[in-house]
Amino acid sequence: MNASIIGWGHTPFGKQPEETVETLVVAAANEAMAHAGLGPEDIDSIVLGHFNAGFSKQDLTSALVLQANSGLRFKPALRTENACASGSAAVFQGLNAIEAGRAKSVLVVGVEKMTDSTPPQIAENLLRASYLAEEGDTDGGFAGIFGKIAHAYFQKYGDQSDALARIAAKNHKNGVNNPWAQMRKDLGYEFCRTESERNPYVAGPLKRTDCSLVSDGAAAIILAAPDIAAQATRAVQFRGRGHVQDFLPMSRRDITQFEGCTHAWRMAFAEAGIGLDDLSLVETHDCFTVAELIEYEAMGLVPHGEGARAVLEGWTEIGGRLPVNASGGLKAKGHPIGATGVSMHALCAMQLCAEAPDGMQVPGAQLAGIFNMGGAAVANYASVLERVR
């Protein structure tokens, strides 16, 4: 039996001017410990996922987790950073500590406080996850990076605007039932498909509804070794996982194929001893709708160039062949960078324990897959989760 998630905490995502990095971390950490039934004395190690990149002046933020409870004083703590996959990097670091025998229980927290920055600062901070030597002058910041990807994909496979609008509409519909989501509004396909004053083009063929939201928020999970998990109220084990890093410059890759995503999924499936068809649901990294479209292909749901089929035929809806982003995804839930990967793991654990909110719960969920990436498919993390208790 591998390490398991035995508890979680999750703050609302969105614009939260009254919150700080510290208050968000403290709230998520305390909720996760209480949910797992553990006290600070039971925690052996702490890992914080936090991209920062200029969003917060406070550095050494790993130490802020200790603010949750004085009983955490003198526990080892560190911060992981891998762009938008900083949260999953923290999760995997916690798993590594358990598998190495250095810890029995690990508190993993992910956090970001983005909305204190101005729009130009936000664009500059996010663009730092690209290869600045070649991509640093991209108009529109990171949205411009994915605008280039969408343009290249459209050139290769034809206009996919219908499919992108379907993805946006699906995820916004799902987000209505997620109490932690930043935008709980069903925008509908026509609004997402149509250029308007409220939905203008942002970068290349991407409109505002194709872009994830600037968010504040935190999420936390408790990871436990098998003997600890065996005594827990609930336990969702990591049946398989994979992490690969690809070239940072897009010029060295075919940007219409997320090859790192493919490799990460293959590693996770091989370790889990399953295939894609065995999954009950997937939470995937829809920082932009074109990313979700390409990820359908990268995970093996459809061949290259046929991602539109999966969403247009309803495969990825709740009740479809493979529900994708039942939480609303980054698109509706929000995308506080360092919190995203931890949130994905927490929400999938909820699904497998049948503890997700009404309307968001995927009936009979047995196996959940997670894909979280940093940069334009540069840092690639995939997990397969299964409830064992």
PDB file of C-alpha atoms in Angstrom, residues 82-378:
ATOM      1  CA  ASN A  82       7.616  24.564 -10.340  1.00  0.00           C
ATOM      2  CA  ALA A  83       5.481  27.344 -11.838  1.00  0.00           C
ATOM      3  CA  CYS A  84       1.790  26.399 -12.052  1.00  0.00           C
ATOM      4  CA  ALA A  85       2.650  22.877 -10.864  1.00  0.00           C
ATOM      5  CA  SER A  86       4.165  24.120  -7.588  1.00  0.00           C
ATOM      6  CA  GLY A  87       1.309  22.489  -5.662  1.00  0.00           C
ATOM      7  CA  SER A  88       1.843  19.057  -7.190  1.00  0.00           C
ATOM      8  CA  ALA A  89       5.572  19.455  -6.670  1.00  0.00           C
ATOM      9  CA  ALA A  90       4.795  19.876  -2.967  1.00  0.00           C
ATOM     10  CA  VAL A  91       2.553  16.795  -2.975  1.00  0.00           C
ATOM     11  CA  PHE A  92       5.228  14.678  -4.664  1.00  0.00           C
ATOM     12  CA  GLN A  93       7.909  15.946  -2.277  1.00  0.00           C
ATOM     13  CA  GLY A  94       5.709  14.867   0.635  1.00  0.00           C
ATOM     14  CA  LEU A  95       5.249  11.438  -0.942  1.00  0.00           C
ATOM     15  CA  ASN A  96       8.993  11.134  -1.428  1.00  0.00           C
ATOM     16  CA  ALA A  97       9.586  11.817   2.280  1.00  0.00           C
ATOM     17  CA  ILE A  98       7.146   9.073   3.256  1.00  0.00           C
ATOM     18  CA  GLU A  99       8.489   6.577   0.747  1.00  0.00           C
ATOM     19  CA  ALA A 100      12.038   7.260   1.934  1.00  0.00           C
ATOM     20  CA  GLY A 101      11.001   6.527   5.510  1.00  0.00           C
ATOM     21  CA  ARG A 102      11.805  10.046   6.681  1.00  0.00           C
ATOM     22  CA  ALA A 103       8.199  10.840   7.667  1.00  0.00           C
ATOM     23  CA  LYS A 104       4.974   9.081   8.586  1.00  0.00           C
ATOM     24  CA  SER A 105       2.677  12.052   8.084  1.00  0.00           C
ATOM     25  CA  VAL A 106       3.214  15.170   5.982  1.00  0.00           C
ATOM     26  CA  LEU A 107       1.241  18.395   5.889  1.00  0.00           C
ATOM     27  CA  VAL A 108       1.169  19.699   2.311  1.00  0.00           C
ATOM     28  CA  VAL A 109      -0.153  23.194   1.636  1.00  0.00           C
ATOM     29  CA  GLY A 110      -0.465  25.153  -1.611  1.00  0.00           C
ATOM     30  CA  VAL A 111      -1.094  28.896  -1.700  1.00  0.00           C
ATOM     31  CA  GLU A 112      -1.078  32.000  -3.883  1.00  0.00           C
ATOM     32  CA  LYS A 113      -2.197  35.591  -3.338  1.00  0.00           C
ATOM     33  CA  MET A 114      -2.406  37.128  -6.808  1.00  0.00           C
ATOM     34  CA  THR A 115      -4.998  39.870  -6.731  1.00  0.00           C
ATOM     35  CA  ASP A 116      -2.910  42.395  -4.794  1.00  0.00           C
ATOM     36  CA  SER A 117      -0.856  42.846  -7.975  1.00  0.00           C
ATOM     37  CA  THR A 118      -1.852  45.104 -10.867  1.00  0.00           C
ATOM     38  CA  PRO A 119      -2.765  43.534 -14.233  1.00  0.00           C
ATOM     39  CA  PRO A 120       0.633  44.478 -15.758  1.00  0.00           C
ATOM     40  CA  GLN A 121       2.421  42.989 -12.737  1.00  0.00           C
ATOM     41  CA  ILE A 122       0.339  39.816 -12.973  1.00  0.00           C
ATOM     42  CA  ALA A 123       1.194  39.447 -16.665  1.00  0.00           C
ATOM     43  CA  GLU A 124       4.899  40.000 -15.948  1.00  0.00           C
ATOM     44  CA  ASN A 125       4.927  37.536 -13.036  1.00  0.00           C
ATOM     45  CA  LEU A 126       3.206  34.781 -15.024  1.00  0.00           C
ATOM     46  CA  LEU A 127       5.396  35.296 -18.077  1.00  0.00           C
ATOM     47  CA  ARG A 128       8.357  34.307 -15.911  1.00  0.00           C
ATOM     48  CA  ALA A 129       7.156  30.729 -16.340  1.00  0.00           C
ATOM     49  CA  SER A 130       8.097  30.971 -20.030  1.00  0.00           C
ATOM     50  CA  TYR A 131      11.534  31.046 -21.697  1.00  0.00           C
ATOM     51  CA  LEU A 132      12.252  34.749 -21.433  1.00  0.00           C
ATOM     52  CA  ALA A 133      15.192  34.652 -23.839  1.00  0.00           C
ATOM     53  CA  GLU A 134      12.786  33.851 -26.692  1.00  0.00           C
ATOM     54  CA  GLU A 135       9.286  34.451 -25.322  1.00  0.00           C
ATOM     55  CA  GLY A 136       9.773  37.352 -22.933  1.00  0.00           C
ATOM     56  CA  ASP A 137       8.328  39.973 -25.291  1.00  0.00           C
ATOM     57  CA  THR A 138       5.109  38.050 -25.953  1.00  0.00           C
ATOM     58  CA  ASP A 139       2.110  40.390 -26.043  1.00  0.00           C
ATOM     59  CA  GLY A 140      -0.544  39.521 -23.483  1.00  0.00           C
ATOM     60  CA  GLY A 141       1.805  37.783 -21.070  1.00  0.00           C
ATOM     61  CA  PHE A 142       1.118  34.100 -20.487  1.00  0.00           C
ATOM     62  CA  ALA A 143      -2.231  34.387 -22.261  1.00  0.00           C
ATOM     63  CA  GLY A 144      -0.163  35.385 -25.289  1.00  0.00           C
ATOM     64  CA  ILE A 145       1.880  32.183 -24.945  1.00  0.00           C
ATOM     65  CA  PHE A 146      -1.256  30.054 -25.102  1.00  0.00           C
ATOM     66  CA  GLY A 147      -2.656  32.295 -27.826  1.00  0.00           C
ATOM     67  CA  LYS A 148       0.364  31.228 -29.898  1.00  0.00           C
ATOM     68  CA  ILE A 149      -0.312  27.583 -29.044  1.00  0.00           C
ATOM     69  CA  ALA A 150      -3.968  27.923 -30.047  1.00  0.00           C
ATOM     70  CA  HIS A 151      -3.016  29.668 -33.288  1.00  0.00           C
ATOM     71  CA  ALA A 152      -0.559  26.895 -34.162  1.00  0.00           C
ATOM     72  CA  TYR A 153      -3.147  24.222 -33.345  1.00  0.00           C
ATOM     73  CA  PHE A 154      -5.792  25.960 -35.471  1.00  0.00           C
ATOM     74  CA  GLN A 155      -3.361  26.217 -38.369  1.00  0.00           C
ATOM     75  CA  LYS A 156      -2.602  22.506 -38.125  1.00  0.00           C
ATOM     76  CA  TYR A 157      -6.058  21.092 -37.445  1.00  0.00           C
ATOM     77  CA  GLY A 158      -8.540  23.826 -38.373  1.00  0.00           C
ATOM     78  CA  ASP A 159     -10.600  26.311 -36.368  1.00  0.00           C
ATOM     79  CA  GLN A 160     -11.505  24.793 -33.004  1.00  0.00           C
ATOM     80  CA  SER A 161     -13.484  27.719 -31.616  1.00  0.00           C
ATOM     81  CA  ASP A 162     -16.623  25.603 -31.160  1.00  0.00           C
ATOM     82  CA  ALA A 163     -14.720  23.063 -29.072  1.00  0.00           C
ATOM     83  CA  LEU A 164     -13.022  25.697 -26.928  1.00  0.00           C
ATOM     84  CA  ALA A 165     -16.383  27.315 -26.201  1.00  0.00           C
ATOM     85  CA  ARG A 166     -17.832  23.929 -25.260  1.00  0.00           C
ATOM     86  CA  ILE A 167     -14.962  23.349 -22.828  1.00  0.00           C
ATOM     87  CA  ALA A 168     -15.471  26.772 -21.246  1.00  0.00           C
ATOM     88  CA  ALA A 169     -19.239  26.265 -20.990  1.00  0.00           C
ATOM     89  CA  LYS A 170     -18.843  22.772 -19.513  1.00  0.00           C
ATOM     90  CA  ASN A 171     -16.443  23.923 -16.844  1.00  0.00           C
ATOM     91  CA  HIS A 172     -18.492  26.967 -15.897  1.00  0.00           C
ATOM     92  CA  LYS A 173     -21.581  24.773 -15.609  1.00  0.00           C
ATOM     93  CA  ASN A 174     -19.673  22.375 -13.338  1.00  0.00           C
ATOM     94  CA  GLY A 175     -18.331  25.234 -11.244  1.00  0.00           C
ATOM     95  CA  VAL A 176     -21.845  26.240 -10.180  1.00  0.00           C
ATOM     96  CA  ASN A 177     -21.879  23.281  -7.776  1.00  0.00           C
ATOM     97  CA  ASN A 178     -18.389  23.862  -6.367  1.00  0.00           C
ATOM     98  CA  PRO A 179     -18.671  25.931  -3.170  1.00  0.00           C
ATOM     99  CA  TRP A 180     -14.953  26.828  -3.350  1.00  0.00           C
ATOM    100  CA  ALA A 181     -15.102  28.074  -6.957  1.00  0.00           C
ATOM    101  CA  GLN A 182     -14.369  31.673  -7.840  1.00  0.00           C
ATOM    102  CA  MET A 183     -17.045  31.888 -10.547  1.00  0.00           C
ATOM    103  CA  ARG A 184     -20.223  29.939  -9.833  1.00  0.00           C
ATOM    104  CA  LYS A 185     -22.159  30.973 -12.915  1.00  0.00           C
ATOM    105  CA  ASP A 186     -23.302  28.919 -15.882  1.00  0.00           C
ATOM    106  CA  LEU A 187     -22.298  31.196 -18.763  1.00  0.00           C
ATOM    107  CA  GLY A 188     -23.693  28.949 -21.480  1.00  0.00           C
ATOM    108  CA  TYR A 189     -22.205  27.933 -24.809  1.00  0.00           C
ATOM    109  CA  GLU A 190     -23.445  30.909 -26.840  1.00  0.00           C
ATOM    110  CA  PHE A 191     -21.854  33.454 -24.519  1.00  0.00           C
ATOM    111  CA  CYS A 192     -18.547  31.569 -24.515  1.00  0.00           C
ATOM    112  CA  ARG A 193     -18.603  31.161 -28.303  1.00  0.00           C
ATOM    113  CA  THR A 194     -19.461  34.756 -29.179  1.00  0.00           C
ATOM    114  CA  GLU A 195     -17.093  37.696 -29.154  1.00  0.00           C
ATOM    115  CA  SER A 196     -18.644  40.577 -27.238  1.00  0.00           C
ATOM    116  CA  GLU A 197     -17.780  43.542 -25.070  1.00  0.00           C
ATOM    117  CA  ARG A 198     -17.935  41.220 -22.077  1.00  0.00           C
ATOM    118  CA  ASN A 199     -16.081  38.446 -23.870  1.00  0.00           C
ATOM    119  CA  PRO A 200     -13.426  40.050 -26.071  1.00  0.00           C
ATOM    120  CA  TYR A 201     -10.481  38.376 -27.736  1.00  0.00           C
ATOM    121  CA  VAL A 202      -7.509  38.365 -25.372  1.00  0.00           C
ATOM    122  CA  ALA A 203      -4.717  36.655 -27.312  1.00  0.00           C
ATOM    123  CA  GLY A 204      -4.866  35.073 -30.759  1.00  0.00           C
ATOM    124  CA  PRO A 205      -8.094  33.045 -31.031  1.00  0.00           C
ATOM    125  CA  LEU A 206      -8.563  32.979 -27.233  1.00  0.00           C
ATOM    126  CA  LYS A 207     -11.378  35.030 -25.717  1.00  0.00           C
ATOM    127  CA  ARG A 208     -11.794  35.999 -22.082  1.00  0.00           C
ATOM    128  CA  THR A 209     -13.874  32.879 -21.440  1.00  0.00           C
ATOM    129  CA  ASP A 210     -10.949  30.770 -22.647  1.00  0.00           C
ATOM    130  CA  CYS A 211      -8.696  32.029 -19.837  1.00  0.00           C
ATOM    131  CA  SER A 212      -8.521  30.938 -16.205  1.00  0.00           C
ATOM    132  CA  LEU A 213      -9.037  33.438 -13.438  1.00  0.00           C
ATOM    133  CA  VAL A 214      -6.605  35.435 -11.319  1.00  0.00           C
ATOM    134  CA  SER A 215      -7.170  34.113  -7.813  1.00  0.00           C
ATOM    135  CA  ASP A 216      -6.292  34.068  -4.151  1.00  0.00           C
ATOM    136  CA  GLY A 217      -6.596  30.830  -2.235  1.00  0.00           C
ATOM    137  CA  ALA A 218      -5.050  27.879  -0.463  1.00  0.00           C
ATOM    138  CA  ALA A 219      -5.572  24.136  -0.190  1.00  0.00           C
ATOM    139  CA  ALA A 220      -3.981  21.511   2.037  1.00  0.00           C
ATOM    140  CA  ILE A 221      -3.833  17.744   2.362  1.00  0.00           C
ATOM    141  CA  ILE A 222      -2.411  15.342   4.930  1.00  0.00           C
ATOM    142  CA  LEU A 223      -0.311  12.524   3.485  1.00  0.00           C
ATOM    143  CA  ALA A 224       0.135   9.420   5.612  1.00  0.00           C
ATOM    144  CA  ALA A 225       2.196   6.240   5.546  1.00  0.00           C
ATOM    145  CA  PRO A 226       0.258   2.960   5.296  1.00  0.00           C
ATOM    146  CA  ASP A 227       0.249   2.224   9.042  1.00  0.00           C
ATOM    147  CA  ILE A 228      -1.112   5.687   9.840  1.00  0.00           C
ATOM    148  CA  ALA A 229      -3.638   5.538   6.986  1.00  0.00           C
ATOM    149  CA  ALA A 230      -4.905   2.178   8.253  1.00  0.00           C
ATOM    150  CA  GLN A 231      -6.178   3.927  11.405  1.00  0.00           C
ATOM    151  CA  ALA A 232      -7.658   6.940   9.621  1.00  0.00           C
ATOM    152  CA  THR A 233     -11.330   7.650   9.030  1.00  0.00           C
ATOM    153  CA  ARG A 234     -10.646   7.772   5.275  1.00  0.00           C
ATOM    154  CA  ALA A 235      -7.659   6.959   3.100  1.00  0.00           C
ATOM    155  CA  VAL A 236      -7.155   7.672  -0.598  1.00  0.00           C
ATOM    156  CA  GLN A 237      -3.921   6.139  -1.783  1.00  0.00           C
ATOM    157  CA  PHE A 238      -1.605   7.104  -4.611  1.00  0.00           C
ATOM    158  CA  ARG A 239      -1.823   4.096  -6.858  1.00  0.00           C
ATOM    159  CA  GLY A 240       0.513   5.651  -9.438  1.00  0.00           C
ATOM    160  CA  ARG A 241       2.253   8.905 -10.255  1.00  0.00           C
ATOM    161  CA  GLY A 242       4.585  10.419 -12.821  1.00  0.00           C
ATOM    162  CA  HIS A 243       6.611  13.607 -13.142  1.00  0.00           C
ATOM    163  CA  VAL A 244       8.632  14.673 -16.184  1.00  0.00           C
ATOM    164  CA  GLN A 245      10.189  17.974 -17.157  1.00  0.00           C
ATOM    165  CA  ASP A 246      10.295  19.093 -20.799  1.00  0.00           C
ATOM    166  CA  PHE A 247      12.335  21.778 -22.558  1.00  0.00           C
ATOM    167  CA  LEU A 248      11.457  25.307 -21.464  1.00  0.00           C
ATOM    168  CA  PRO A 249      11.767  26.934 -24.934  1.00  0.00           C
ATOM    169  CA  MET A 250       8.707  26.254 -27.062  1.00  0.00           C
ATOM    170  CA  SER A 251      10.993  26.438 -30.106  1.00  0.00           C
ATOM    171  CA  ARG A 252      12.444  23.049 -29.118  1.00  0.00           C
ATOM    172  CA  ARG A 253       9.055  21.301 -29.086  1.00  0.00           C
ATOM    173  CA  ASP A 254       5.912  20.769 -31.111  1.00  0.00           C
ATOM    174  CA  ILE A 255       3.699  23.047 -29.055  1.00  0.00           C
ATOM    175  CA  THR A 256       0.528  21.458 -30.457  1.00  0.00           C
ATOM    176  CA  GLN A 257       1.445  18.227 -28.644  1.00  0.00           C
ATOM    177  CA  PHE A 258       2.000  18.208 -24.903  1.00  0.00           C
ATOM    178  CA  GLU A 259       4.531  15.382 -24.984  1.00  0.00           C
ATOM    179  CA  GLY A 260       5.499  15.867 -21.343  1.00  0.00           C
ATOM    180  CA  CYS A 261       1.865  15.362 -20.398  1.00  0.00           C
ATOM    181  CA  THR A 262       1.801  12.092 -22.336  1.00  0.00           C
ATOM    182  CA  HIS A 263       4.952  10.817 -20.630  1.00  0.00           C
ATOM    183  CA  ALA A 264       3.699  11.740 -17.150  1.00  0.00           C
ATOM    184  CA  TRP A 265       0.400   9.931 -17.716  1.00  0.00           C
ATOM    185  CA  ARG A 266       2.207   6.853 -19.051  1.00  0.00           C
ATOM    186  CA  MET A 267       4.379   6.720 -15.942  1.00  0.00           C
ATOM    187  CA  ALA A 268       1.358   7.049 -13.650  1.00  0.00           C
ATOM    188  CA  PHE A 269      -0.646   4.423 -15.539  1.00  0.00           C
ATOM    189  CA  ALA A 270       2.289   1.979 -15.609  1.00  0.00           C
ATOM    190  CA  GLU A 271       2.840   2.308 -11.862  1.00  0.00           C
ATOM    191  CA  ALA A 272      -0.887   1.965 -11.189  1.00  0.00           C
ATOM    192  CA  GLY A 273      -1.238  -1.012 -13.551  1.00  0.00           C
ATOM    193  CA  ILE A 274      -4.239   0.548 -15.310  1.00  0.00           C
ATOM    194  CA  GLY A 275      -5.210   2.368 -18.484  1.00  0.00           C
ATOM    195  CA  LEU A 276      -7.120   5.557 -19.173  1.00  0.00           C
ATOM    196  CA  ASP A 277     -10.401   3.670 -19.572  1.00  0.00           C
ATOM    197  CA  ASP A 278     -10.181   2.550 -15.942  1.00  0.00           C
ATOM    198  CA  LEU A 279     -10.472   6.104 -14.626  1.00  0.00           C
ATOM    199  CA  SER A 280     -13.786   7.391 -13.277  1.00  0.00           C
ATOM    200  CA  LEU A 281     -12.861  11.062 -13.624  1.00  0.00           C
ATOM    201  CA  VAL A 282      -9.973  13.431 -14.344  1.00  0.00           C
ATOM    202  CA  GLU A 283      -9.035  16.844 -12.996  1.00  0.00           C
ATOM    203  CA  THR A 284      -6.792  18.386 -15.638  1.00  0.00           C
ATOM    204  CA  HIS A 285      -4.947  21.674 -16.047  1.00  0.00           C
ATOM    205  CA  ASP A 286      -7.240  23.959 -18.052  1.00  0.00           C
ATOM    206  CA  CYS A 287      -5.325  27.197 -17.521  1.00  0.00           C
ATOM    207  CA  PHE A 288      -6.677  27.960 -20.997  1.00  0.00           C
ATOM    208  CA  THR A 289      -9.338  25.986 -22.846  1.00  0.00           C
ATOM    209  CA  VAL A 290      -6.871  25.029 -25.570  1.00  0.00           C
ATOM    210  CA  ALA A 291      -4.749  23.349 -22.883  1.00  0.00           C
ATOM    211  CA  GLU A 292      -7.637  21.072 -21.892  1.00  0.00           C
ATOM    212  CA  LEU A 293      -8.272  20.320 -25.574  1.00  0.00           C
ATOM    213  CA  ILE A 294      -4.664  19.245 -26.187  1.00  0.00           C
ATOM    214  CA  GLU A 295      -4.588  17.328 -22.903  1.00  0.00           C
ATOM    215  CA  TYR A 296      -7.450  15.116 -24.135  1.00  0.00           C
ATOM    216  CA  GLU A 297      -5.067  14.012 -26.861  1.00  0.00           C
ATOM    217  CA  ALA A 298      -1.976  13.830 -24.659  1.00  0.00           C
ATOM    218  CA  MET A 299      -3.684  11.538 -22.129  1.00  0.00           C
ATOM    219  CA  GLY A 300      -4.804   9.223 -24.944  1.00  0.00           C
ATOM    220  CA  LEU A 301      -8.539   9.906 -24.919  1.00  0.00           C
ATOM    221  CA  VAL A 302      -8.478  10.749 -28.641  1.00  0.00           C
ATOM    222  CA  PRO A 303      -5.788  10.831 -31.372  1.00  0.00           C
ATOM    223  CA  HIS A 304      -3.838  14.008 -32.113  1.00  0.00           C
ATOM    224  CA  GLY A 305      -5.993  16.625 -33.801  1.00  0.00           C
ATOM    225  CA  GLU A 306      -9.276  15.077 -32.596  1.00  0.00           C
ATOM    226  CA  GLY A 307      -9.590  16.675 -29.164  1.00  0.00           C
ATOM    227  CA  ALA A 308     -12.755  18.480 -30.228  1.00  0.00           C
ATOM    228  CA  ARG A 309     -14.572  15.184 -30.576  1.00  0.00           C
ATOM    229  CA  ALA A 310     -14.291  14.431 -26.848  1.00  0.00           C
ATOM    230  CA  VAL A 311     -16.082  17.593 -25.775  1.00  0.00           C
ATOM    231  CA  LEU A 312     -18.466  18.032 -28.700  1.00  0.00           C
ATOM    232  CA  GLU A 313     -19.784  14.485 -28.221  1.00  0.00           C
ATOM    233  CA  GLY A 314     -20.179  14.950 -24.473  1.00  0.00           C
ATOM    234  CA  TRP A 315     -17.547  12.452 -23.383  1.00  0.00           C
ATOM    235  CA  THR A 316     -16.042  14.799 -20.782  1.00  0.00           C
ATOM    236  CA  GLU A 317     -19.247  15.929 -19.083  1.00  0.00           C
ATOM    237  CA  ILE A 318     -20.388  14.552 -15.737  1.00  0.00           C
ATOM    238  CA  GLY A 319     -22.222  11.395 -16.794  1.00  0.00           C
ATOM    239  CA  GLY A 320     -20.078  11.057 -19.911  1.00  0.00           C
ATOM    240  CA  ARG A 321     -17.410   8.515 -20.780  1.00  0.00           C
ATOM    241  CA  LEU A 322     -14.724  10.335 -18.758  1.00  0.00           C
ATOM    242  CA  PRO A 323     -15.835  13.384 -16.741  1.00  0.00           C
ATOM    243  CA  VAL A 324     -13.135  16.055 -16.909  1.00  0.00           C
ATOM    244  CA  ASN A 325     -13.006  18.932 -14.425  1.00  0.00           C
ATOM    245  CA  ALA A 326     -16.171  18.165 -12.508  1.00  0.00           C
ATOM    246  CA  SER A 327     -14.960  20.862 -10.107  1.00  0.00           C
ATOM    247  CA  GLY A 328     -15.192  23.511 -12.823  1.00  0.00           C
ATOM    248  CA  GLY A 329     -11.456  23.271 -13.387  1.00  0.00           C
ATOM    249  CA  LEU A 330      -9.114  26.212 -13.240  1.00  0.00           C
ATOM    250  CA  LYS A 331     -11.508  27.930 -15.635  1.00  0.00           C
ATOM    251  CA  ALA A 332     -14.309  28.343 -13.093  1.00  0.00           C
ATOM    252  CA  LYS A 333     -12.714  27.312  -9.807  1.00  0.00           C
ATOM    253  CA  GLY A 334      -9.861  29.777 -10.199  1.00  0.00           C
ATOM    254  CA  HIS A 335      -6.121  29.332 -10.463  1.00  0.00           C
ATOM    255  CA  PRO A 336      -4.125  30.561  -7.448  1.00  0.00           C
ATOM    256  CA  ILE A 337      -0.893  29.179  -8.862  1.00  0.00           C
ATOM    257  CA  GLY A 338       0.706  27.390  -5.915  1.00  0.00           C
ATOM    258  CA  ALA A 339      -2.618  26.099  -4.593  1.00  0.00           C
ATOM    259  CA  THR A 340      -3.860  24.496  -7.813  1.00  0.00           C
ATOM    260  CA  GLY A 341      -2.101  21.119  -7.664  1.00  0.00           C
ATOM    261  CA  VAL A 342      -2.972  20.595  -3.999  1.00  0.00           C
ATOM    262  CA  SER A 343      -6.582  21.576  -4.707  1.00  0.00           C
ATOM    263  CA  MET A 344      -6.792  19.035  -7.531  1.00  0.00           C
ATOM    264  CA  HIS A 345      -5.636  16.241  -5.201  1.00  0.00           C
ATOM    265  CA  ALA A 346      -8.012  17.320  -2.437  1.00  0.00           C
ATOM    266  CA  LEU A 347     -11.021  17.499  -4.756  1.00  0.00           C
ATOM    267  CA  CYS A 348     -10.304  14.098  -6.293  1.00  0.00           C
ATOM    268  CA  ALA A 349      -9.975  12.596  -2.806  1.00  0.00           C
ATOM    269  CA  MET A 350     -13.394  14.080  -2.019  1.00  0.00           C
ATOM    270  CA  GLN A 351     -14.834  12.455  -5.137  1.00  0.00           C
ATOM    271  CA  LEU A 352     -13.465   9.028  -4.246  1.00  0.00           C
ATOM    272  CA  CYS A 353     -14.788   9.290  -0.689  1.00  0.00           C
ATOM    273  CA  ALA A 354     -18.201  10.368  -2.062  1.00  0.00           C
ATOM    274  CA  GLU A 355     -17.812  13.606  -0.073  1.00  0.00           C
ATOM    275  CA  ALA A 356     -17.983  16.039  -2.999  1.00  0.00           C
ATOM    276  CA  PRO A 357     -20.902  18.501  -2.982  1.00  0.00           C
ATOM    277  CA  ASP A 358     -24.193  17.594  -4.644  1.00  0.00           C
ATOM    278  CA  GLY A 359     -24.075  18.161  -8.378  1.00  0.00           C
ATOM    279  CA  MET A 360     -20.281  17.978  -8.421  1.00  0.00           C
ATOM    280  CA  GLN A 361     -20.054  14.374  -7.265  1.00  0.00           C
ATOM    281  CA  VAL A 362     -19.311  11.829  -9.994  1.00  0.00           C
ATOM    282  CA  PRO A 363     -21.486   8.810  -9.138  1.00  0.00           C
ATOM    283  CA  GLY A 364     -19.611   5.646  -8.226  1.00  0.00           C
ATOM    284  CA  ALA A 365     -16.133   7.159  -8.634  1.00  0.00           C
ATOM    285  CA  GLN A 366     -13.463   4.489  -8.098  1.00  0.00           C
ATOM    286  CA  LEU A 367     -10.261   5.840  -9.658  1.00  0.00           C
ATOM    287  CA  ALA A 368      -9.348   9.477 -10.235  1.00  0.00           C
ATOM    288  CA  GLY A 369      -6.646  10.940 -12.451  1.00  0.00           C
ATOM    289  CA  ILE A 370      -4.950  14.313 -12.005  1.00  0.00           C
ATOM    290  CA  PHE A 371      -2.792  16.284 -14.412  1.00  0.00           C
ATOM    291  CA  ASN A 372      -1.147  19.520 -13.281  1.00  0.00           C
ATOM    292  CA  MET A 373       1.437  21.368 -15.356  1.00  0.00           C
ATOM    293  CA  GLY A 374       3.801  24.266 -14.958  1.00  0.00           C
ATOM    294  CA  GLY A 375       4.563  26.531 -17.885  1.00  0.00           C
ATOM    295  CA  ALA A 376       3.423  25.467 -21.332  1.00  0.00           C
ATOM    296  CA  ALA A 377       3.555  21.716 -20.560  1.00  0.00           C
ATOM    297  CA  VAL A 378       7.087  22.064 -19.140  1.00  0.00           C
TER     298      VAL A 378
END
